[in-house]
Amino acid sequence: MTTATLRVAAADVATAFRQVRSGAGTPAARIWLALGTVYLLWGSTYLGIKYGLETMPPFLMGSLRFVAAGGVLYLLAIRRGDTAGDRPGTRQWLAALAIGGALLVGGNGGVILAEQYVPTGVVALFVATAPLWMAIIDRVIFGRRLPPLVIVGLVIGFGGVAFLIGSPGSGHINLFGAALALAAPLCWASGSVFTRHVKLPVRPLVAASMEMLWAGVLFGVLSLATGELGRVHWQGISRTSWLALLYLIVFGSLVGFSAYVWLLRSAPLSLVSTYAYVNPMVAVVLGAIFIGESLTPRIVIAGSIILAAVALIVVARNRAAAATARAAAPA
């Protein structure tokens, strides 16, 4: 089943690749450069978080990252596009608070906390289950019918999660860390789904910057509430942690996200969606190379199962969306 699923995903990506090559719009080289940027930068953020956590408190790191990235992005984006008709008001700021809290505080915060208990590559594999949670939320809350391939993908994917967690004994995953790592994609999926049902600014970079700013504020509140700021010794934060934070701000949040937003408008969705199962592989490889995280047979097998399930769900949902678009198109 895993091999067949990957073949289906590869066939869809090949189709998307032909669409890119034959398209008359954006040059294919720019699309593949942006896609490679998202693959590498988002896959490397797990390692960046790990280095940052060596001497920097988790909530403080999240606050500094998103206040800085959100502030810079807001100043750059607010002056571009429809500045007259797309001015953020109270409703838009409240929507950004809700979505930023779910996506970045719940999603990214879960990753930050989980990496204190679970290897970075394993956290990335858990985060890869976000498409599974999105399918469940769509079905349970919004009553959307799930294609049969999505149902199969859900069964396979959560089977892979169960195998990855394992039972107590040699090679098992810390259960508390696993719970945090699973909460992260659930929050990310919730924010992603509900983004379609709130009033955010039309300009995506403006909306993203507002979500980052709120996330920075919320992380700051958590840092204060948990006493981090009272215990932190600024002189004790290493140069490595500061450089990791700078990397997360510039490359993880600004460059990576900007490339992703550009891809959504310039490349086939079936191609852009491949980040969901490429990023975890990048994270696993980087964790093994730079910090010596072990690649046990359980991680390799469970990771293959999870990524195959994610590929199956992404392909099925892309095909369903394409079929709906064709049916709605005028004859």
PDB file of N, CA and C in Angstrom, residues 57-130:
ATOM      1  N   PRO A  57      14.681  30.259  26.729  1.00  0.00           N
ATOM      2  CA  PRO A  57      13.382  29.717  27.130  1.00  0.00           C
ATOM      3  C   PRO A  57      12.428  29.635  25.945  1.00  0.00           C
ATOM      4  N   PRO A  58      11.559  28.615  25.889  1.00  0.00           N
ATOM      5  CA  PRO A  58      10.734  28.383  24.690  1.00  0.00           C
ATOM      6  C   PRO A  58       9.758  29.501  24.357  1.00  0.00           C
ATOM      7  N   PHE A  59       9.020  30.009  25.361  1.00  0.00           N
ATOM      8  CA  PHE A  59       8.029  31.037  25.062  1.00  0.00           C
ATOM      9  C   PHE A  59       8.699  32.362  24.704  1.00  0.00           C
ATOM     10  N   LEU A  60       9.809  32.664  25.346  1.00  0.00           N
ATOM     11  CA  LEU A  60      10.544  33.877  24.996  1.00  0.00           C
ATOM     12  C   LEU A  60      11.046  33.793  23.563  1.00  0.00           C
ATOM     13  N   MET A  61      11.546  32.635  23.163  1.00  0.00           N
ATOM     14  CA  MET A  61      12.022  32.461  21.791  1.00  0.00           C
ATOM     15  C   MET A  61      10.881  32.666  20.799  1.00  0.00           C
ATOM     16  N   GLY A  62       9.720  32.095  21.091  1.00  0.00           N
ATOM     17  CA  GLY A  62       8.569  32.280  20.211  1.00  0.00           C
ATOM     18  C   GLY A  62       8.148  33.732  20.126  1.00  0.00           C
ATOM     19  N   SER A  63       8.165  34.440  21.253  1.00  0.00           N
ATOM     20  CA  SER A  63       7.758  35.843  21.254  1.00  0.00           C
ATOM     21  C   SER A  63       8.709  36.696  20.435  1.00  0.00           C
ATOM     22  N   LEU A  64      10.018  36.529  20.658  1.00  0.00           N
ATOM     23  CA  LEU A  64      10.996  37.318  19.908  1.00  0.00           C
ATOM     24  C   LEU A  64      10.916  37.027  18.417  1.00  0.00           C
ATOM     25  N   ARG A  65      10.742  35.753  18.083  1.00  0.00           N
ATOM     26  CA  ARG A  65      10.694  35.362  16.669  1.00  0.00           C
ATOM     27  C   ARG A  65       9.531  36.027  15.952  1.00  0.00           C
ATOM     28  N   PHE A  66       8.341  35.938  16.509  1.00  0.00           N
ATOM     29  CA  PHE A  66       7.168  36.382  15.759  1.00  0.00           C
ATOM     30  C   PHE A  66       6.919  37.884  15.869  1.00  0.00           C
ATOM     31  N   VAL A  67       7.355  38.514  16.949  1.00  0.00           N
ATOM     32  CA  VAL A  67       7.262  39.972  16.993  1.00  0.00           C
ATOM     33  C   VAL A  67       8.180  40.577  15.941  1.00  0.00           C
ATOM     34  N   ALA A  68       9.405  40.050  15.851  1.00  0.00           N
ATOM     35  CA  ALA A  68      10.363  40.584  14.874  1.00  0.00           C
ATOM     36  C   ALA A  68       9.914  40.292  13.448  1.00  0.00           C
ATOM     37  N   ALA A  69       9.586  39.026  13.164  1.00  0.00           N
ATOM     38  CA  ALA A  69       9.188  38.664  11.806  1.00  0.00           C
ATOM     39  C   ALA A  69       7.887  39.347  11.409  1.00  0.00           C
ATOM     40  N   GLY A  70       6.909  39.353  12.317  1.00  0.00           N
ATOM     41  CA  GLY A  70       5.629  39.988  12.007  1.00  0.00           C
ATOM     42  C   GLY A  70       5.757  41.486  11.806  1.00  0.00           C
ATOM     43  N   GLY A  71       6.583  42.126  12.635  1.00  0.00           N
ATOM     44  CA  GLY A  71       6.760  43.563  12.497  1.00  0.00           C
ATOM     45  C   GLY A  71       7.391  43.946  11.171  1.00  0.00           C
ATOM     46  N   VAL A  72       8.460  43.235  10.796  1.00  0.00           N
ATOM     47  CA  VAL A  72       9.121  43.522   9.521  1.00  0.00           C
ATOM     48  C   VAL A  72       8.174  43.258   8.350  1.00  0.00           C
ATOM     49  N   LEU A  73       7.481  42.109   8.385  1.00  0.00           N
ATOM     50  CA  LEU A  73       6.595  41.756   7.280  1.00  0.00           C
ATOM     51  C   LEU A  73       5.432  42.739   7.169  1.00  0.00           C
ATOM     52  N   TYR A  74       4.902  43.199   8.301  1.00  0.00           N
ATOM     53  CA  TYR A  74       3.784  44.147   8.273  1.00  0.00           C
ATOM     54  C   TYR A  74       4.217  45.471   7.640  1.00  0.00           C
ATOM     55  N   LEU A  75       5.379  45.955   8.026  1.00  0.00           N
ATOM     56  CA  LEU A  75       5.867  47.217   7.472  1.00  0.00           C
ATOM     57  C   LEU A  75       6.102  47.115   5.969  1.00  0.00           C
ATOM     58  N   LEU A  76       6.522  45.948   5.508  1.00  0.00           N
ATOM     59  CA  LEU A  76       6.761  45.762   4.078  1.00  0.00           C
ATOM     60  C   LEU A  76       5.460  45.558   3.301  1.00  0.00           C
ATOM     61  N   ALA A  77       4.508  44.831   3.889  1.00  0.00           N
ATOM     62  CA  ALA A  77       3.313  44.434   3.144  1.00  0.00           C
ATOM     63  C   ALA A  77       2.185  45.457   3.191  1.00  0.00           C
ATOM     64  N   ILE A  78       2.083  46.219   4.273  1.00  0.00           N
ATOM     65  CA  ILE A  78       0.926  47.101   4.438  1.00  0.00           C
ATOM     66  C   ILE A  78       0.908  48.208   3.392  1.00  0.00           C
ATOM     67  N   ARG A  79       2.066  48.545   2.801  1.00  0.00           N
ATOM     68  CA  ARG A  79       2.139  49.617   1.811  1.00  0.00           C
ATOM     69  C   ARG A  79       1.937  49.107   0.386  1.00  0.00           C
ATOM     70  N   ARG A  80       1.743  47.814   0.220  1.00  0.00           N
ATOM     71  CA  ARG A  80       1.626  47.243  -1.122  1.00  0.00           C
ATOM     72  C   ARG A  80       0.197  46.756  -1.377  1.00  0.00           C
ATOM     73  N   GLY A  81      -0.177  46.703  -2.656  1.00  0.00           N
ATOM     74  CA  GLY A  81      -1.488  46.193  -3.018  1.00  0.00           C
ATOM     75  C   GLY A  81      -2.596  47.203  -2.793  1.00  0.00           C
ATOM     76  N   ASP A  82      -3.765  46.713  -2.442  1.00  0.00           N
ATOM     77  CA  ASP A  82      -4.954  47.547  -2.268  1.00  0.00           C
ATOM     78  C   ASP A  82      -4.924  48.221  -0.901  1.00  0.00           C
ATOM     79  N   THR A  83      -4.169  49.294  -0.786  1.00  0.00           N
ATOM     80  CA  THR A  83      -4.018  49.961   0.507  1.00  0.00           C
ATOM     81  C   THR A  83      -5.284  50.716   0.925  1.00  0.00           C
ATOM     82  N   ALA A  84      -6.119  51.066  -0.041  1.00  0.00           N
ATOM     83  CA  ALA A  84      -7.331  51.819   0.288  1.00  0.00           C
ATOM     84  C   ALA A  84      -8.493  50.898   0.653  1.00  0.00           C
ATOM     85  N   GLY A  85      -8.701  49.852  -0.130  1.00  0.00           N
ATOM     86  CA  GLY A  85      -9.861  48.988   0.091  1.00  0.00           C
ATOM     87  C   GLY A  85      -9.616  47.825   1.021  1.00  0.00           C
ATOM     88  N   ASP A  86      -8.373  47.605   1.423  1.00  0.00           N
ATOM     89  CA  ASP A  86      -8.050  46.441   2.257  1.00  0.00           C
ATOM     90  C   ASP A  86      -7.327  46.891   3.525  1.00  0.00           C
ATOM     91  N   ARG A  87      -7.931  47.866   4.199  1.00  0.00           N
ATOM     92  CA  ARG A  87      -7.337  48.343   5.443  1.00  0.00           C
ATOM     93  C   ARG A  87      -7.779  47.457   6.605  1.00  0.00           C
ATOM     94  N   PRO A  88      -6.841  46.933   7.400  1.00  0.00           N
ATOM     95  CA  PRO A  88      -7.228  46.096   8.542  1.00  0.00           C
ATOM     96  C   PRO A  88      -7.994  46.886   9.585  1.00  0.00           C
ATOM     97  N   GLY A  89      -9.154  46.356   9.986  1.00  0.00           N
ATOM     98  CA  GLY A  89      -9.945  46.962  11.038  1.00  0.00           C
ATOM     99  C   GLY A  89     -10.017  46.048  12.246  1.00  0.00           C
ATOM    100  N   THR A  90     -10.913  46.386  13.187  1.00  0.00           N
ATOM    101  CA  THR A  90     -11.036  45.593  14.408  1.00  0.00           C
ATOM    102  C   THR A  90     -11.381  44.144  14.105  1.00  0.00           C
ATOM    103  N   ARG A  91     -12.293  43.946  13.158  1.00  0.00           N
ATOM    104  CA  ARG A  91     -12.709  42.581  12.817  1.00  0.00           C
ATOM    105  C   ARG A  91     -11.540  41.767  12.271  1.00  0.00           C
ATOM    106  N   GLN A  92     -10.737  42.387  11.424  1.00  0.00           N
ATOM    107  CA  GLN A  92      -9.591  41.690  10.840  1.00  0.00           C
ATOM    108  C   GLN A  92      -8.528  41.378  11.903  1.00  0.00           C
ATOM    109  N   TRP A  93      -8.303  42.305  12.823  1.00  0.00           N
ATOM    110  CA  TRP A  93      -7.320  42.064  13.879  1.00  0.00           C
ATOM    111  C   TRP A  93      -7.780  40.957  14.820  1.00  0.00           C
ATOM    112  N   LEU A  94      -9.075  40.897  15.115  1.00  0.00           N
ATOM    113  CA  LEU A  94      -9.592  39.816  15.968  1.00  0.00           C
ATOM    114  C   LEU A  94      -9.502  38.470  15.262  1.00  0.00           C
ATOM    115  N   ALA A  95      -9.776  38.461  13.950  1.00  0.00           N
ATOM    116  CA  ALA A  95      -9.634  37.218  13.190  1.00  0.00           C
ATOM    117  C   ALA A  95      -8.183  36.765  13.174  1.00  0.00           C
ATOM    118  N   ALA A  96      -7.259  37.724  13.010  1.00  0.00           N
ATOM    119  CA  ALA A  96      -5.839  37.385  13.021  1.00  0.00           C
ATOM    120  C   ALA A  96      -5.411  36.855  14.378  1.00  0.00           C
ATOM    121  N   LEU A  97      -6.006  37.370  15.446  1.00  0.00           N
ATOM    122  CA  LEU A  97      -5.726  36.863  16.785  1.00  0.00           C
ATOM    123  C   LEU A  97      -6.118  35.392  16.908  1.00  0.00           C
ATOM    124  N   ALA A  98      -7.311  35.061  16.425  1.00  0.00           N
ATOM    125  CA  ALA A  98      -7.785  33.676  16.518  1.00  0.00           C
ATOM    126  C   ALA A  98      -6.938  32.735  15.672  1.00  0.00           C
ATOM    127  N   ILE A  99      -6.684  33.116  14.429  1.00  0.00           N
ATOM    128  CA  ILE A  99      -5.934  32.240  13.529  1.00  0.00           C
ATOM    129  C   ILE A  99      -4.466  32.179  13.937  1.00  0.00           C
ATOM    130  N   GLY A 100      -3.874  33.309  14.299  1.00  0.00           N
ATOM    131  CA  GLY A 100      -2.487  33.309  14.746  1.00  0.00           C
ATOM    132  C   GLY A 100      -2.303  32.496  16.016  1.00  0.00           C
ATOM    133  N   GLY A 101      -3.286  32.554  16.913  1.00  0.00           N
ATOM    134  CA  GLY A 101      -3.205  31.752  18.130  1.00  0.00           C
ATOM    135  C   GLY A 101      -3.205  30.265  17.831  1.00  0.00           C
ATOM    136  N   ALA A 102      -4.057  29.860  16.875  1.00  0.00           N
ATOM    137  CA  ALA A 102      -4.138  28.438  16.537  1.00  0.00           C
ATOM    138  C   ALA A 102      -2.917  27.974  15.740  1.00  0.00           C
ATOM    139  N   LEU A 103      -2.599  28.716  14.674  1.00  0.00           N
ATOM    140  CA  LEU A 103      -1.524  28.297  13.778  1.00  0.00           C
ATOM    141  C   LEU A 103      -0.149  28.372  14.439  1.00  0.00           C
ATOM    142  N   LEU A 104       0.155  29.527  15.033  1.00  0.00           N
ATOM    143  CA  LEU A 104       1.522  29.792  15.460  1.00  0.00           C
ATOM    144  C   LEU A 104       1.764  29.507  16.944  1.00  0.00           C
ATOM    145  N   VAL A 105       0.822  29.904  17.797  1.00  0.00           N
ATOM    146  CA  VAL A 105       1.016  29.616  19.224  1.00  0.00           C
ATOM    147  C   VAL A 105       0.736  28.147  19.506  1.00  0.00           C
ATOM    148  N   GLY A 106      -0.422  27.660  19.023  1.00  0.00           N
ATOM    149  CA  GLY A 106      -0.713  26.242  19.215  1.00  0.00           C
ATOM    150  C   GLY A 106       0.166  25.348  18.366  1.00  0.00           C
ATOM    151  N   GLY A 107       0.278  25.667  17.072  1.00  0.00           N
ATOM    152  CA  GLY A 107       1.051  24.826  16.164  1.00  0.00           C
ATOM    153  C   GLY A 107       2.547  24.919  16.414  1.00  0.00           C
ATOM    154  N   ASN A 108       3.107  26.131  16.297  1.00  0.00           N
ATOM    155  CA  ASN A 108       4.542  26.289  16.505  1.00  0.00           C
ATOM    156  C   ASN A 108       4.922  26.091  17.967  1.00  0.00           C
ATOM    157  N   GLY A 109       4.062  26.538  18.886  1.00  0.00           N
ATOM    158  CA  GLY A 109       4.356  26.347  20.309  1.00  0.00           C
ATOM    159  C   GLY A 109       4.413  24.880  20.686  1.00  0.00           C
ATOM    160  N   GLY A 110       3.526  24.067  20.085  1.00  0.00           N
ATOM    161  CA  GLY A 110       3.574  22.637  20.343  1.00  0.00           C
ATOM    162  C   GLY A 110       4.882  22.020  19.888  1.00  0.00           C
ATOM    163  N   VAL A 111       5.378  22.490  18.745  1.00  0.00           N
ATOM    164  CA  VAL A 111       6.664  22.000  18.237  1.00  0.00           C
ATOM    165  C   VAL A 111       7.791  22.385  19.189  1.00  0.00           C
ATOM    166  N   ILE A 112       7.794  23.646  19.632  1.00  0.00           N
ATOM    167  CA  ILE A 112       8.844  24.119  20.534  1.00  0.00           C
ATOM    168  C   ILE A 112       8.882  23.282  21.808  1.00  0.00           C
ATOM    169  N   LEU A 113       7.715  23.040  22.400  1.00  0.00           N
ATOM    170  CA  LEU A 113       7.666  22.277  23.648  1.00  0.00           C
ATOM    171  C   LEU A 113       7.999  20.810  23.412  1.00  0.00           C
ATOM    172  N   ALA A 114       7.513  20.245  22.302  1.00  0.00           N
ATOM    173  CA  ALA A 114       7.741  18.822  22.031  1.00  0.00           C
ATOM    174  C   ALA A 114       9.214  18.526  21.818  1.00  0.00           C
ATOM    175  N   GLU A 115       9.949  19.468  21.230  1.00  0.00           N
ATOM    176  CA  GLU A 115      11.360  19.215  20.944  1.00  0.00           C
ATOM    177  C   GLU A 115      12.215  19.139  22.207  1.00  0.00           C
ATOM    178  N   GLN A 116      11.629  19.459  23.365  1.00  0.00           N
ATOM    179  CA  GLN A 116      12.351  19.274  24.614  1.00  0.00           C
ATOM    180  C   GLN A 116      12.284  17.821  25.098  1.00  0.00           C
ATOM    181  N   TYR A 117      11.429  17.023  24.455  1.00  0.00           N
ATOM    182  CA  TYR A 117      11.246  15.632  24.887  1.00  0.00           C
ATOM    183  C   TYR A 117      11.447  14.620  23.762  1.00  0.00           C
ATOM    184  N   VAL A 118      11.304  15.064  22.498  1.00  0.00           N
ATOM    185  CA  VAL A 118      11.285  14.153  21.357  1.00  0.00           C
ATOM    186  C   VAL A 118      12.281  14.651  20.315  1.00  0.00           C
ATOM    187  N   PRO A 119      13.000  13.768  19.611  1.00  0.00           N
ATOM    188  CA  PRO A 119      13.933  14.198  18.558  1.00  0.00           C
ATOM    189  C   PRO A 119      13.247  15.040  17.485  1.00  0.00           C
ATOM    190  N   THR A 120      14.000  15.936  16.873  1.00  0.00           N
ATOM    191  CA  THR A 120      13.424  16.859  15.897  1.00  0.00           C
ATOM    192  C   THR A 120      12.782  16.139  14.721  1.00  0.00           C
ATOM    193  N   GLY A 121      13.440  15.093  14.225  1.00  0.00           N
ATOM    194  CA  GLY A 121      12.876  14.350  13.092  1.00  0.00           C
ATOM    195  C   GLY A 121      11.564  13.693  13.417  1.00  0.00           C
ATOM    196  N   VAL A 122      11.449  13.175  14.635  1.00  0.00           N
ATOM    197  CA  VAL A 122      10.201  12.538  15.062  1.00  0.00           C
ATOM    198  C   VAL A 122       9.098  13.586  15.196  1.00  0.00           C
ATOM    199  N   VAL A 123       9.430  14.753  15.760  1.00  0.00           N
ATOM    200  CA  VAL A 123       8.441  15.836  15.852  1.00  0.00           C
ATOM    201  C   VAL A 123       7.949  16.208  14.457  1.00  0.00           C
ATOM    202  N   ALA A 124       8.862  16.306  13.500  1.00  0.00           N
ATOM    203  CA  ALA A 124       8.477  16.650  12.132  1.00  0.00           C
ATOM    204  C   ALA A 124       7.521  15.612  11.545  1.00  0.00           C
ATOM    205  N   LEU A 125       7.730  14.345  11.861  1.00  0.00           N
ATOM    206  CA  LEU A 125       6.835  13.301  11.359  1.00  0.00           C
ATOM    207  C   LEU A 125       5.446  13.433  11.976  1.00  0.00           C
ATOM    208  N   PHE A 126       5.387  13.771  13.259  1.00  0.00           N
ATOM    209  CA  PHE A 126       4.085  13.998  13.881  1.00  0.00           C
ATOM    210  C   PHE A 126       3.389  15.210  13.254  1.00  0.00           C
ATOM    211  N   VAL A 127       4.148  16.280  13.028  1.00  0.00           N
ATOM    212  CA  VAL A 127       3.575  17.493  12.437  1.00  0.00           C
ATOM    213  C   VAL A 127       3.059  17.218  11.031  1.00  0.00           C
ATOM    214  N   ALA A 128       3.665  16.249  10.353  1.00  0.00           N
ATOM    215  CA  ALA A 128       3.226  15.899   8.998  1.00  0.00           C
ATOM    216  C   ALA A 128       1.803  15.364   8.962  1.00  0.00           C
ATOM    217  N   THR A 129       1.241  15.027  10.120  1.00  0.00           N
ATOM    218  CA  THR A 129      -0.137  14.514  10.139  1.00  0.00           C
ATOM    219  C   THR A 129      -1.176  15.627  10.009  1.00  0.00           C
ATOM    220  N   ALA A 130      -0.759  16.879   9.845  1.00  0.00           N
ATOM    221  CA  ALA A 130      -1.724  17.986   9.739  1.00  0.00           C
ATOM    222  C   ALA A 130      -2.805  17.735   8.683  1.00  0.00           C
TER     223      ALA A 130
END
